[in-house]
CSV table of C-alpha atoms in Angstrom, one decimal:
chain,number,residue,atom,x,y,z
U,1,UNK,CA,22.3,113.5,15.5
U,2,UNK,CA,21.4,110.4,16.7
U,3,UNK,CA,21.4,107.1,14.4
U,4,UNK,CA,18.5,106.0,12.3
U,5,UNK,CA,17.6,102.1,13.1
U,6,UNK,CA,17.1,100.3,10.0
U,7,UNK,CA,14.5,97.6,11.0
U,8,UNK,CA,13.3,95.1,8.5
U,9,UNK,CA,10.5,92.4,9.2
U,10,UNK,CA,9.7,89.2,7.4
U,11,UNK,CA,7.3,86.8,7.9
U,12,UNK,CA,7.7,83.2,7.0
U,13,UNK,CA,4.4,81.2,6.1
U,14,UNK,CA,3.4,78.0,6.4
U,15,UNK,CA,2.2,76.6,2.8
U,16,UNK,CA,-1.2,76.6,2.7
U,17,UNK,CA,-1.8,75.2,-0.5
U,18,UNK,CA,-5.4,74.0,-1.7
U,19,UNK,CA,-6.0,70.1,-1.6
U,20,UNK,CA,-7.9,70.7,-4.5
U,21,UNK,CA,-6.0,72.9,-6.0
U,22,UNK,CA,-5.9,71.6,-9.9
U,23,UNK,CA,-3.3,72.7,-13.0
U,24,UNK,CA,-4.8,74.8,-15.6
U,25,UNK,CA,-6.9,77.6,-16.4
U,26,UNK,CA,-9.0,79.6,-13.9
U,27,UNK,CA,-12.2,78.9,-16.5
U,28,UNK,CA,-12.9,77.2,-19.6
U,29,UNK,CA,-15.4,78.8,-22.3
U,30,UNK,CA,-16.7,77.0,-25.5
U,31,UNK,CA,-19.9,76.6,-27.2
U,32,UNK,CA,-19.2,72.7,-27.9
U,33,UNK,CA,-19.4,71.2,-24.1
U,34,UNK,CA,-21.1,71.6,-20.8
U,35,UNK,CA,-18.6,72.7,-17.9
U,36,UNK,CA,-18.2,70.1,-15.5
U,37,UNK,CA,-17.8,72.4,-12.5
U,38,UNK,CA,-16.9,76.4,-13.1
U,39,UNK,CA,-13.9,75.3,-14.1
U,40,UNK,CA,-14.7,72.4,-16.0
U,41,UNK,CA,-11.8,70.9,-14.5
U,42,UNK,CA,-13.7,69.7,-11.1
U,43,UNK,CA,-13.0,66.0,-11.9
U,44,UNK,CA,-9.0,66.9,-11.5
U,45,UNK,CA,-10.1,68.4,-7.9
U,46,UNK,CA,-11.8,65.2,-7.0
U,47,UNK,CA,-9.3,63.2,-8.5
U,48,UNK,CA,-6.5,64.9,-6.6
U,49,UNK,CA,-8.1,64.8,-3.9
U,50,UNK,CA,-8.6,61.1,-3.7
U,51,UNK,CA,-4.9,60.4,-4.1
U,52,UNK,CA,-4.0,63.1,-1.4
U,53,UNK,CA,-6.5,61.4,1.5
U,54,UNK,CA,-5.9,57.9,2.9
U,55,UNK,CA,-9.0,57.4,4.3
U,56,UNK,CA,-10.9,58.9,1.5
U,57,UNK,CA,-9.1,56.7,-1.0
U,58,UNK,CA,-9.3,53.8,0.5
U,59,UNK,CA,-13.0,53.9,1.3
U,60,UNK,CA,-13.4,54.6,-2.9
U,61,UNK,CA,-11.0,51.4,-3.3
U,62,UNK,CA,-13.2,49.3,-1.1
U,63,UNK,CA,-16.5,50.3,-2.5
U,64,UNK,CA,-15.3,49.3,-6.1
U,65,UNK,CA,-14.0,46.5,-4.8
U,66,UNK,CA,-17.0,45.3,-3.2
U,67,UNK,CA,-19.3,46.1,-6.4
U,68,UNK,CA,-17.4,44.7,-9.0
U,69,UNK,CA,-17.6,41.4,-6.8
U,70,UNK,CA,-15.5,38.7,-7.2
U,71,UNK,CA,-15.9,37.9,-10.7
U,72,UNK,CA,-19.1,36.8,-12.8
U,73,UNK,CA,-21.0,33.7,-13.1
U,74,UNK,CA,-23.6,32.1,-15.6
U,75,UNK,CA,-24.9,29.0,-17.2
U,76,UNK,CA,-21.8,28.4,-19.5
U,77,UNK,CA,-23.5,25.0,-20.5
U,78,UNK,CA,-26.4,26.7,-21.8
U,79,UNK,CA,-24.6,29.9,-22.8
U,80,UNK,CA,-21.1,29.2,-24.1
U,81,UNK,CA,-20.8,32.4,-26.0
U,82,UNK,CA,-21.6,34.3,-23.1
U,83,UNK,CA,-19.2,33.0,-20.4
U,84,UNK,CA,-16.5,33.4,-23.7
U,85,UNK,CA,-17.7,37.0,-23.7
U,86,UNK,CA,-17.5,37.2,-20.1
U,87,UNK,CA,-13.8,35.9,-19.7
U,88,UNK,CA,-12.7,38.3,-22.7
U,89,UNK,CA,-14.8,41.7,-23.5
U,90,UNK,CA,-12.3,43.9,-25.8
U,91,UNK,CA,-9.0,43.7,-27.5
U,92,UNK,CA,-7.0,44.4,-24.7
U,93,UNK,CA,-7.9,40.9,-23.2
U,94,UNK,CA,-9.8,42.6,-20.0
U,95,UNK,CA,-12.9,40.4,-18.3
U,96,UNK,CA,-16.0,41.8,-17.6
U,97,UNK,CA,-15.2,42.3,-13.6
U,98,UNK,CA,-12.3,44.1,-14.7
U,99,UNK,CA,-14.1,46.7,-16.7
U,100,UNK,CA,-17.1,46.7,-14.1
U,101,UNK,CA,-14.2,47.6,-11.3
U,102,UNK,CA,-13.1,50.2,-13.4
U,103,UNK,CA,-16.7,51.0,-13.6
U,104,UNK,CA,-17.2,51.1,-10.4
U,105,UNK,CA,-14.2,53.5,-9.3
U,106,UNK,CA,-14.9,56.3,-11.4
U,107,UNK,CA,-18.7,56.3,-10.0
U,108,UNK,CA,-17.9,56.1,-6.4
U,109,UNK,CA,-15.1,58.9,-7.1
U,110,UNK,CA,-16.6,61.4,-9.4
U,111,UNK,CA,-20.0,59.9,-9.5
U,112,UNK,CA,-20.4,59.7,-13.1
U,113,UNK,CA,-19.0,56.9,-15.4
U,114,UNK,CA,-18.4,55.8,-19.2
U,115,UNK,CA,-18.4,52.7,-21.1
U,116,UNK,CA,-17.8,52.4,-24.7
U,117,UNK,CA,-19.5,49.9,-26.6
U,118,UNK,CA,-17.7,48.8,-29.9
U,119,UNK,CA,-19.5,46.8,-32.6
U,120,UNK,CA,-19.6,46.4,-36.4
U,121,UNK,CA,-22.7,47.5,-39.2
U,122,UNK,CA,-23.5,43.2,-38.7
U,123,UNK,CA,-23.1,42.9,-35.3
U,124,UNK,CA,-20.4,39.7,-35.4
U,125,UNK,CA,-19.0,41.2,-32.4
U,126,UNK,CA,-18.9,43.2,-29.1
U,127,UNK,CA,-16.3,44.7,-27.6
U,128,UNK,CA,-16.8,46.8,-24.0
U,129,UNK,CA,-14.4,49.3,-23.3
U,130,UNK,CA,-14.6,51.9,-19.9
U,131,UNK,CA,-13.4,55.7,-20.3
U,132,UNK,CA,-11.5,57.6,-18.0
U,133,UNK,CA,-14.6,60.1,-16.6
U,134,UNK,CA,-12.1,62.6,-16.2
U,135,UNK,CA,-11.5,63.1,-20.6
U,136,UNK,CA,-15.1,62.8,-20.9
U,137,UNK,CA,-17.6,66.3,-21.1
U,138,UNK,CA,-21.2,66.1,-22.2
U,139,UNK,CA,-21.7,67.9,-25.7
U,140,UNK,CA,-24.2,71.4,-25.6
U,141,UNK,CA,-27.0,69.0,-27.6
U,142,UNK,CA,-26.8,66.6,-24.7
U,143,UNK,CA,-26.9,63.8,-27.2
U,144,UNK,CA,-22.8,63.2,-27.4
U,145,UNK,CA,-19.9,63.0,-25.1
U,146,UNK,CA,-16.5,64.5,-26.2
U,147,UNK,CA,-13.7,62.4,-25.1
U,148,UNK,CA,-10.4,64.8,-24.9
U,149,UNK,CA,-6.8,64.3,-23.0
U,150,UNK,CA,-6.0,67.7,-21.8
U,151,UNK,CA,-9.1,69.8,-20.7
U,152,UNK,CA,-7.2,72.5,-19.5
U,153,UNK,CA,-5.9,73.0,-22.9
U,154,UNK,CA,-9.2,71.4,-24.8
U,155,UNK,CA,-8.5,71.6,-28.4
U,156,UNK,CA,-11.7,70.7,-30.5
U,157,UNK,CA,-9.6,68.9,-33.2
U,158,UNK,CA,-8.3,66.8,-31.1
U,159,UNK,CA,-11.6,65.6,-29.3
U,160,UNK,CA,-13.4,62.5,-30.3
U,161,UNK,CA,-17.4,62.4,-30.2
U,162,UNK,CA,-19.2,59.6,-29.4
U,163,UNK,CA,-22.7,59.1,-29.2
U,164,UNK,CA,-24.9,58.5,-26.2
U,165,UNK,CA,-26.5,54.8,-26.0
U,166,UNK,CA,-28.5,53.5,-27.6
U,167,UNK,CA,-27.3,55.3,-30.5
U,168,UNK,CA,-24.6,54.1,-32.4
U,169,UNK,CA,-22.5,56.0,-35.1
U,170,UNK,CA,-19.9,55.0,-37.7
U,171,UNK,CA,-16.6,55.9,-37.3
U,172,UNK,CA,-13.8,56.2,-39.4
U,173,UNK,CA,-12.5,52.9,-39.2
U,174,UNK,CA,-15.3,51.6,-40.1
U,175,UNK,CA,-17.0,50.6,-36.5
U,176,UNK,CA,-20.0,51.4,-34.7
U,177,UNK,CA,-19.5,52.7,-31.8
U,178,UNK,CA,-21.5,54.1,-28.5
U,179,UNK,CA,-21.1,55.3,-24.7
U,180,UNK,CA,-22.8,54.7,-21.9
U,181,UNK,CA,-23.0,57.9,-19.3
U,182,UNK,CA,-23.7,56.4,-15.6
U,183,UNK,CA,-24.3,59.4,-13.1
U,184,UNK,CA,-25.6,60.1,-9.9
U,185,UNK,CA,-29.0,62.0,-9.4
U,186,UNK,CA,-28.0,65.1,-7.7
U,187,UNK,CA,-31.4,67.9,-7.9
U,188,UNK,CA,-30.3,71.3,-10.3
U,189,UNK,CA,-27.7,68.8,-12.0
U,190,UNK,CA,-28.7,67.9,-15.0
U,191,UNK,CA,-25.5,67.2,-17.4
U,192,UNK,CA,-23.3,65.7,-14.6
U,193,UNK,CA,-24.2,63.3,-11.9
U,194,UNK,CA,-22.6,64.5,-7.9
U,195,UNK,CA,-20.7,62.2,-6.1
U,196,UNK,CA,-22.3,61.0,-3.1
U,197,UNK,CA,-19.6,62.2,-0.6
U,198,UNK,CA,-20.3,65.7,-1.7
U,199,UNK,CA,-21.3,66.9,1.7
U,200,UNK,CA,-17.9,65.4,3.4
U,201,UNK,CA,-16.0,67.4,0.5
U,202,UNK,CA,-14.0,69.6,3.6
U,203,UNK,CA,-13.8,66.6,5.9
U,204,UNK,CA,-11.6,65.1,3.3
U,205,UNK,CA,-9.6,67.7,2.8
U,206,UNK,CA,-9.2,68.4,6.7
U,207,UNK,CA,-8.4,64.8,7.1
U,208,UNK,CA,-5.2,65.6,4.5
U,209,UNK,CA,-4.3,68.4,6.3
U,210,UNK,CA,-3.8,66.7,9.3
U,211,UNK,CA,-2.2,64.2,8.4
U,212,UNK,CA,0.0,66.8,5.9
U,213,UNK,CA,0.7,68.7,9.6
U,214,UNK,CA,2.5,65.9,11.4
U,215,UNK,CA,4.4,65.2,8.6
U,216,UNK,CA,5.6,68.7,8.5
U,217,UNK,CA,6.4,68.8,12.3
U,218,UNK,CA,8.5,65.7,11.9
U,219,UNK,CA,10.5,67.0,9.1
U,220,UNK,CA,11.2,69.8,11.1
U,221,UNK,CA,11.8,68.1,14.0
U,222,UNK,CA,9.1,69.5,15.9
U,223,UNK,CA,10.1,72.6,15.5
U,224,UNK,CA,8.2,75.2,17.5
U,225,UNK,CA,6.6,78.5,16.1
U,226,UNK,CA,8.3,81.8,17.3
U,227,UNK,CA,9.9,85.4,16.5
U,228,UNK,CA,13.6,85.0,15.8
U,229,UNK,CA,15.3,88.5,16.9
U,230,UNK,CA,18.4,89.0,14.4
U,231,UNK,CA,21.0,91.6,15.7
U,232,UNK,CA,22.6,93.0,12.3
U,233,UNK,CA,23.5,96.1,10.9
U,234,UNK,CA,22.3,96.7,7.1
U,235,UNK,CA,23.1,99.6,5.0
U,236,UNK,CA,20.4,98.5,2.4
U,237,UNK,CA,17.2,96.9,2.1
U,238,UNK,CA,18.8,94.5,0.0
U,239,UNK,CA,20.9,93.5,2.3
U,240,UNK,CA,17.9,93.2,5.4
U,241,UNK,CA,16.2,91.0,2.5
U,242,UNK,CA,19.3,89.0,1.9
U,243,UNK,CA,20.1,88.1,5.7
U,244,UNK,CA,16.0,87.0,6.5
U,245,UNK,CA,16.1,84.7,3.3
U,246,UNK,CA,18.9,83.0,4.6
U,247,UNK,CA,17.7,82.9,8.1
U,248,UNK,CA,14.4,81.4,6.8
U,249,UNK,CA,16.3,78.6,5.0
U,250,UNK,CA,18.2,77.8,8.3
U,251,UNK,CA,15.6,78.3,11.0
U,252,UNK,CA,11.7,78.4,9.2
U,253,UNK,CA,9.7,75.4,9.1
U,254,UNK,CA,6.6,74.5,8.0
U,255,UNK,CA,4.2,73.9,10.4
U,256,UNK,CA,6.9,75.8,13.0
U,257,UNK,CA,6.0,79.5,11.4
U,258,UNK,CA,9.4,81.9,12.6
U,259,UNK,CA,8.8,85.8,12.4
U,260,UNK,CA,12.2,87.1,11.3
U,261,UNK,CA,13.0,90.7,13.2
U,262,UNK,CA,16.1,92.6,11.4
U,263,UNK,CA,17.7,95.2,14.0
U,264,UNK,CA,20.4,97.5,13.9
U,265,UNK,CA,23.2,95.4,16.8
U,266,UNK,CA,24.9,97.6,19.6
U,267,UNK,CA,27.8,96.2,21.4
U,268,UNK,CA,26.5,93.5,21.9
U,269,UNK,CA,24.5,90.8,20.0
U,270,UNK,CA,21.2,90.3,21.5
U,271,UNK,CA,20.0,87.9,19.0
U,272,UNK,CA,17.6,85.0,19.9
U,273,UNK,CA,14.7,83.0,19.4
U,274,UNK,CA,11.8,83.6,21.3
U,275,UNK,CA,9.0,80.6,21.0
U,276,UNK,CA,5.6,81.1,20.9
U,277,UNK,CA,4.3,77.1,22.4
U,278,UNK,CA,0.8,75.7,21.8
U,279,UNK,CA,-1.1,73.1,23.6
U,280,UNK,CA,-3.4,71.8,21.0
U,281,UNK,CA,-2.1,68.1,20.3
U,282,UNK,CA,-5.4,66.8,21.7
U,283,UNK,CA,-7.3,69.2,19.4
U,284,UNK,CA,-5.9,68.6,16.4
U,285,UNK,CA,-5.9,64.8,17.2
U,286,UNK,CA,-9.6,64.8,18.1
U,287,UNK,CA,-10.2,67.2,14.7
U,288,UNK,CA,-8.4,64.2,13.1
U,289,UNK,CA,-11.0,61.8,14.2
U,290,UNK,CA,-13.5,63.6,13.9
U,291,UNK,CA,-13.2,64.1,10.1
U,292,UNK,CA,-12.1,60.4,9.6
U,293,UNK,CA,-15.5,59.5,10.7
U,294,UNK,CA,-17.8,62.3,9.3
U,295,UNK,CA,-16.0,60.8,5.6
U,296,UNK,CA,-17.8,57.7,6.3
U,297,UNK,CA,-21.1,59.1,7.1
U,298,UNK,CA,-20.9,61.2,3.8
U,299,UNK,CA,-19.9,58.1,1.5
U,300,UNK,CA,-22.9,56.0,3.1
U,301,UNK,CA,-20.4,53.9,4.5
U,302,UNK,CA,-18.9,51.1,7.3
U,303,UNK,CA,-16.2,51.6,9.6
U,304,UNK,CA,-15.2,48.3,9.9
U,305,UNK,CA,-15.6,48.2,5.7
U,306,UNK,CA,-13.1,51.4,5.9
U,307,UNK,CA,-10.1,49.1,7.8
U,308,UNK,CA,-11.1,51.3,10.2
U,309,UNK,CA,-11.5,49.5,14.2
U,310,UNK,CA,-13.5,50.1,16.6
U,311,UNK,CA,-12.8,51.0,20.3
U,312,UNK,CA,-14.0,47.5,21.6
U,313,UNK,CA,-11.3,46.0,19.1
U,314,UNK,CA,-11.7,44.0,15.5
U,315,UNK,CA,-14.6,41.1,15.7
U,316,UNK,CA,-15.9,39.3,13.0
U,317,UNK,CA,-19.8,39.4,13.5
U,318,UNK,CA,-19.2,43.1,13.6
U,319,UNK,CA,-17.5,42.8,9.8
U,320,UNK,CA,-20.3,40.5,8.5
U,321,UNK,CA,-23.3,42.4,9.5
U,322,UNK,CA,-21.8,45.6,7.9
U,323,UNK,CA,-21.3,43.8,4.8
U,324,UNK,CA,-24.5,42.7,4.5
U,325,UNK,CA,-25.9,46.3,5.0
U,326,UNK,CA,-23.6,47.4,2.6
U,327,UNK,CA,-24.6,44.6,0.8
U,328,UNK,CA,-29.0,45.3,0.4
U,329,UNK,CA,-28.2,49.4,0.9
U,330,UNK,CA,-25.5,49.9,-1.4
U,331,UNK,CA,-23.6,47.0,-3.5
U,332,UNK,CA,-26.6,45.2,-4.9
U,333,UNK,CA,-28.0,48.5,-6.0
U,334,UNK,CA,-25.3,50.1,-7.6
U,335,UNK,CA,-24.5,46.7,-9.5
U,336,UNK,CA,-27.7,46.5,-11.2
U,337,UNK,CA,-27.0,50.2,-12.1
U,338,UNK,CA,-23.8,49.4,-13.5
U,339,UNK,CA,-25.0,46.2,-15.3
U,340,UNK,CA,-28.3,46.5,-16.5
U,341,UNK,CA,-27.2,48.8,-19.8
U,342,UNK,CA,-24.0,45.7,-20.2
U,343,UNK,CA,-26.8,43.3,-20.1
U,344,UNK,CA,-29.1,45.6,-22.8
U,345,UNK,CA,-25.7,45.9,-25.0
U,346,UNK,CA,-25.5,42.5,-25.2
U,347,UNK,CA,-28.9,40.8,-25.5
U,348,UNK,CA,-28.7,43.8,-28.5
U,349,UNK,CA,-25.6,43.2,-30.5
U,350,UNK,CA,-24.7,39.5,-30.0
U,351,UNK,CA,-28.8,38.8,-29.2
U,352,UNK,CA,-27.7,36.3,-26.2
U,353,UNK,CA,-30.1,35.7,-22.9
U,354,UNK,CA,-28.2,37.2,-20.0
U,355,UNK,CA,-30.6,36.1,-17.4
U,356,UNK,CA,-28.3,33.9,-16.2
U,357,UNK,CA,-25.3,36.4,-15.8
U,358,UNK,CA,-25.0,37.0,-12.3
U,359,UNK,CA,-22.4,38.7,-9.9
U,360,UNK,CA,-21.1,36.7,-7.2
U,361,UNK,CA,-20.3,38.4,-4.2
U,362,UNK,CA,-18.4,36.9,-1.2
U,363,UNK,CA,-18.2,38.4,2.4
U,364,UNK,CA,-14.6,39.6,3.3
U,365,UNK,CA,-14.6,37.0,6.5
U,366,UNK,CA,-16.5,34.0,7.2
U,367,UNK,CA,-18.0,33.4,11.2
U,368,UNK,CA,-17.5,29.9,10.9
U,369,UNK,CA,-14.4,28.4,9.2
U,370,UNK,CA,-15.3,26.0,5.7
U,371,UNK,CA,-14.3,23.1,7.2
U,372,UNK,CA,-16.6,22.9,10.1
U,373,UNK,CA,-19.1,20.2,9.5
U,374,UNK,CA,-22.4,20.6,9.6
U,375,UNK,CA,-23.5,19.6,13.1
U,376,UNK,CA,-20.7,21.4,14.6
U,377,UNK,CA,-22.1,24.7,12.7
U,378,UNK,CA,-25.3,23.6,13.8
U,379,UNK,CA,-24.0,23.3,17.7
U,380,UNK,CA,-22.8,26.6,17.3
U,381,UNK,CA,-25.4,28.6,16.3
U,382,UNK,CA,-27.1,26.7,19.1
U,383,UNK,CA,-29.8,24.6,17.2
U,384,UNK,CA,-29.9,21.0,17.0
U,385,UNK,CA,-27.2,18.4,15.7
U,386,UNK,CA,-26.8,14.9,15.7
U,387,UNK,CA,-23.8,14.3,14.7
U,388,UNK,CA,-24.7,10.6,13.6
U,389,UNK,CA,-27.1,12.0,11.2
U,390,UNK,CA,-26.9,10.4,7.4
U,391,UNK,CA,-28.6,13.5,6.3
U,392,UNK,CA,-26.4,16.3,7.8
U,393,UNK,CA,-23.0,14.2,6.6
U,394,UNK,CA,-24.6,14.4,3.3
U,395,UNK,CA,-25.5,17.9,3.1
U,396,UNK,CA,-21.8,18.2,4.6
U,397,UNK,CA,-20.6,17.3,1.0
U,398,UNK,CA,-22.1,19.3,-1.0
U,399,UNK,CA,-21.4,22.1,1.1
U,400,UNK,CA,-17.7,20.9,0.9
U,401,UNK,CA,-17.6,21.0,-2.9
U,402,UNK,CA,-19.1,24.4,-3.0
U,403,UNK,CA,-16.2,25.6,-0.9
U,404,UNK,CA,-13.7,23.9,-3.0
U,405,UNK,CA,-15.5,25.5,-6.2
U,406,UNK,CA,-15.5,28.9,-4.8
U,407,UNK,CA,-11.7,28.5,-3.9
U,408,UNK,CA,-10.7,27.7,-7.3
C-alpha cells in the first residue's frame, strides 16, 4: 500500500488593517441625536486618521496655525475691558488665539466646530470655552447639542445638553450657558458640516500606507515575499498547525508575505525558500507622490505652506506669494467665520464695541530682511532711492519701531 502524504498549507498575511478603522460598535441607534456618519463614530475615523498621516496632519496643523494668526489686536486705550478679555477668556486662563487655534483645528479636521459661551442671568461676565467636536452630536430637534465622552458607549445620563446660540439656558449651577456649532456647507448635509478634504479621503490613507510599507520592509529587513517548502513528517493536523505557526514567527514578515508548504520528508530534506521578487520600488514611490500631492489639492492648499519643496528647490518669493493666496482664498475667510459669532457674544453679554478687534496675521518669511533701510528696499525692488533723502530716513523710523513692536 503505498503511503498517504499528509500536506498542510498555510498562508501568512500581511495586516491589512483599516486606517480608519475606529473602536466601538458597528452602529449606534437612539431617538435623542443625529448620527454623525452610519456609525456615528466618523469623527474617530477622521481623527485617527489625522494622527496616522504626516502629510495630512501637518497640512491640518498649518492651516490652524495660519487662521488663528499670531495673536489679537485692538484699541486697548479706548477698550480696556476688551484687550483684558482678550488676554484672558475663561477660567482656565486661555487667550482668545488660543481658543480660536483650537477653533480652527477641529474645523479644518472634521469641519465642524463648538464653542461654549458661559455667562450669568446679569451678564457681569463672559467666559469662552471650545469643545472637543468629536463629544459633541446635534440633538433630533436640531435646537441642542449633546456633549458626551464615550460615543461608542453613549449613555443618555451621562450627556450634557446645551443649547444652540443665541439661546441661552440655565444650568444647574446656576450659569447661562450656550454653543456655538461652526460647520462646513456640504449639499444633502444638513446636521453636520463635511470637511473640505473629503474628496482626498483615500489619498490620505494611501499616503499612510505607504509610508506604513517601508517601515514594515525595514523591520523585516527587506525581507522578500515567497513559498517556504517545509520537509516534515506529521501524524496530526495539530501537529502540521503547530510546525507553520512557528515557522511563521521565524520566517513571515509583513510586507514580505511567506506561503508555508507542510510535506511529508523522504531521505532527504528538501526544504527551502523559494522567493517570489518584485520590481515595483518606482511604483510605489511615484504612488507615494502622487497621493502627497493630490492631499493638497483636496485641502485647497500650498505645497510650499505643506513644508513640502519643490523640484527647483526652497525660494522665498515662492513662500510669500502662496501665503498671500492662502491668505485672500482661505485664512481671511475662515477667520471671519470663526470670529464673527465671538464678536456677536461679546458686543451681547459684556455690550463692548469690537470693531477694533482685529487678527494680526504675519507671513512665515520676509523678502527683505527688517533691517534694510528704506532706500536700500527701494533699490531693490528697482524703484527710485536717494539715500540722502530726510524723508525716506524718516519713514525708516517708524518702520523700525513697528518691527521692534511686532517682535515684542
Amino acid at each position: 500500500m503505498s503511503k498517504t502524504k499528509k500536506i498542510k498549507t498555510a498562508v501568512g498575511v500581511a495586516d491589512r488593517t483599516d486606517p480608519y478603522y475606529a473602536l466601538g460598535p458597528s452602529r449606534v441607534e437612539s431617538d435623542k441625536f443625529w448620527r454623525w456618519g452610519d456609525d456615528n463614530l466618523f469623527p474617530a475615523a477622521l481623527a485617527l486618521m489625522a494622527r496616522r498621516s504626516t502629510t495630512h496632519r501637518r497640512i491640518i496643523n498649518d492651516k490652524a496655525d495660519y487662521i488663528s494668526g499670531k495673536g489679537f489686536t485692538c484699541d486697548e486705550a479706548q477698550q480696556p475691558q476688551l484687550a483684558a478679555f482678550v488676554r484672558c477668556v475663561n477660567g482656565r486662563g486661555e487667550s482668545l488665539r488660543q481658543v480660536l487655534g483650537k477653533l480652527a483645528f477641529d474645523k479644518s479636521l472634521f469641519g465642524n466646530a463648538f464653542l461654549e459661551a458661559v455667562t450669568d442671568p446679569g451678564h457681569t461676565f463672559l467666559s469662552l470655552y471650545h469643545q472637543d467636536a468629536s463629544r459633541c452630536r446635534v440633538t433630533r430637534d436640531s435646537k441642542h447639542i449633546l456633549l458626551h465622552h464615550d460615543w461608542a458607549a453613549f449613555k443618555p445620563a451621562e450627556a450634557r445638553s446645551l443649547p444652540l446660540y443665541p439661546d441661552f439656558e440655565a444650568q444647574e449651577d446656576g450659569t447661562l450657558r450656550s454653543i456655538v456649532h461652526y460647520k462646513d456647507y456640504e449639499p444633502m448635509f444638513e446636521h453636520y458640516g463635511v470637511p473640505p478634504y473629503i474628496a482626498g479621503f483615500s489619498v490620505s490613507a494611501i499616503a499612510w500606507k505607504t509610508d506604513r510599507w517601508n517601515i514594515s520592509r525595514l523591520d523585516n529587513s527587506f525581507q522578500l515575499s515567497g513559498v517556504m517548502m517545509l520537509d516534515s513528517s506529521v501524524d496530526n493536523e495539530a501537529e502540521a498547525e503547530r510546525i507553520v505557526r512557528l515557522a511563521e514567527q521565524k520566517f513571515a514578515g509583513n510586507p514580505g508575505q511567506v506561503m508555508f508548504v507542510i510535506r511529508d520528508g523522504g531521505e532527504d530534506d528538501n526544504s527551502r525558500f523559494i522567493p517570489i521578487a518584485a520590481q515595483n520600488e518606482g511604483d510605489w514611490q511615484a504612488l507615494h507622490e502622487q497621493a502627497v500631492g493630490d492631499i493638497v489639492v483636496a485641502h485647497s492648499w500650498f505645497r510650499t505652506l505643506s513644508g513640502l519643496d519643490y523640484a527647483a528647490g526652497f525660494s522665498a518669493e515662492r513662500i510669500l506669494h502662496e501665503y498671500e493666496v492662502a491668505l485672500n482664498t482661505v485664512i481671511l475667510a475662515e477667520q471671519d467665520e470663526l470670529t464673527e459669532p465671538i464678536r456677536a457674544v461679546i458686543a451681547s453679554v459684556l455690550g463692548l464695541d469690537t470693531t477694533s478687534l482685529q487678527i494680526v496675521n504675519r507671513p512665515p518669511t520676509r523678502s527683505k530682511p527688517i533691517y534694510m533701510k528704506v532706500w536700500e528696499a527701494r533699490k531693490a525692488d528697482g524703484l527710485d532711492y536717494d539715500p540722502e533723502d530726510e524723508r525716506q530716513q524718516a519713514f525708516l523710523s517708524e518702520i523700525t519701531k513697528y518691527n521692534i513692536r511686532s517682535i515684542e
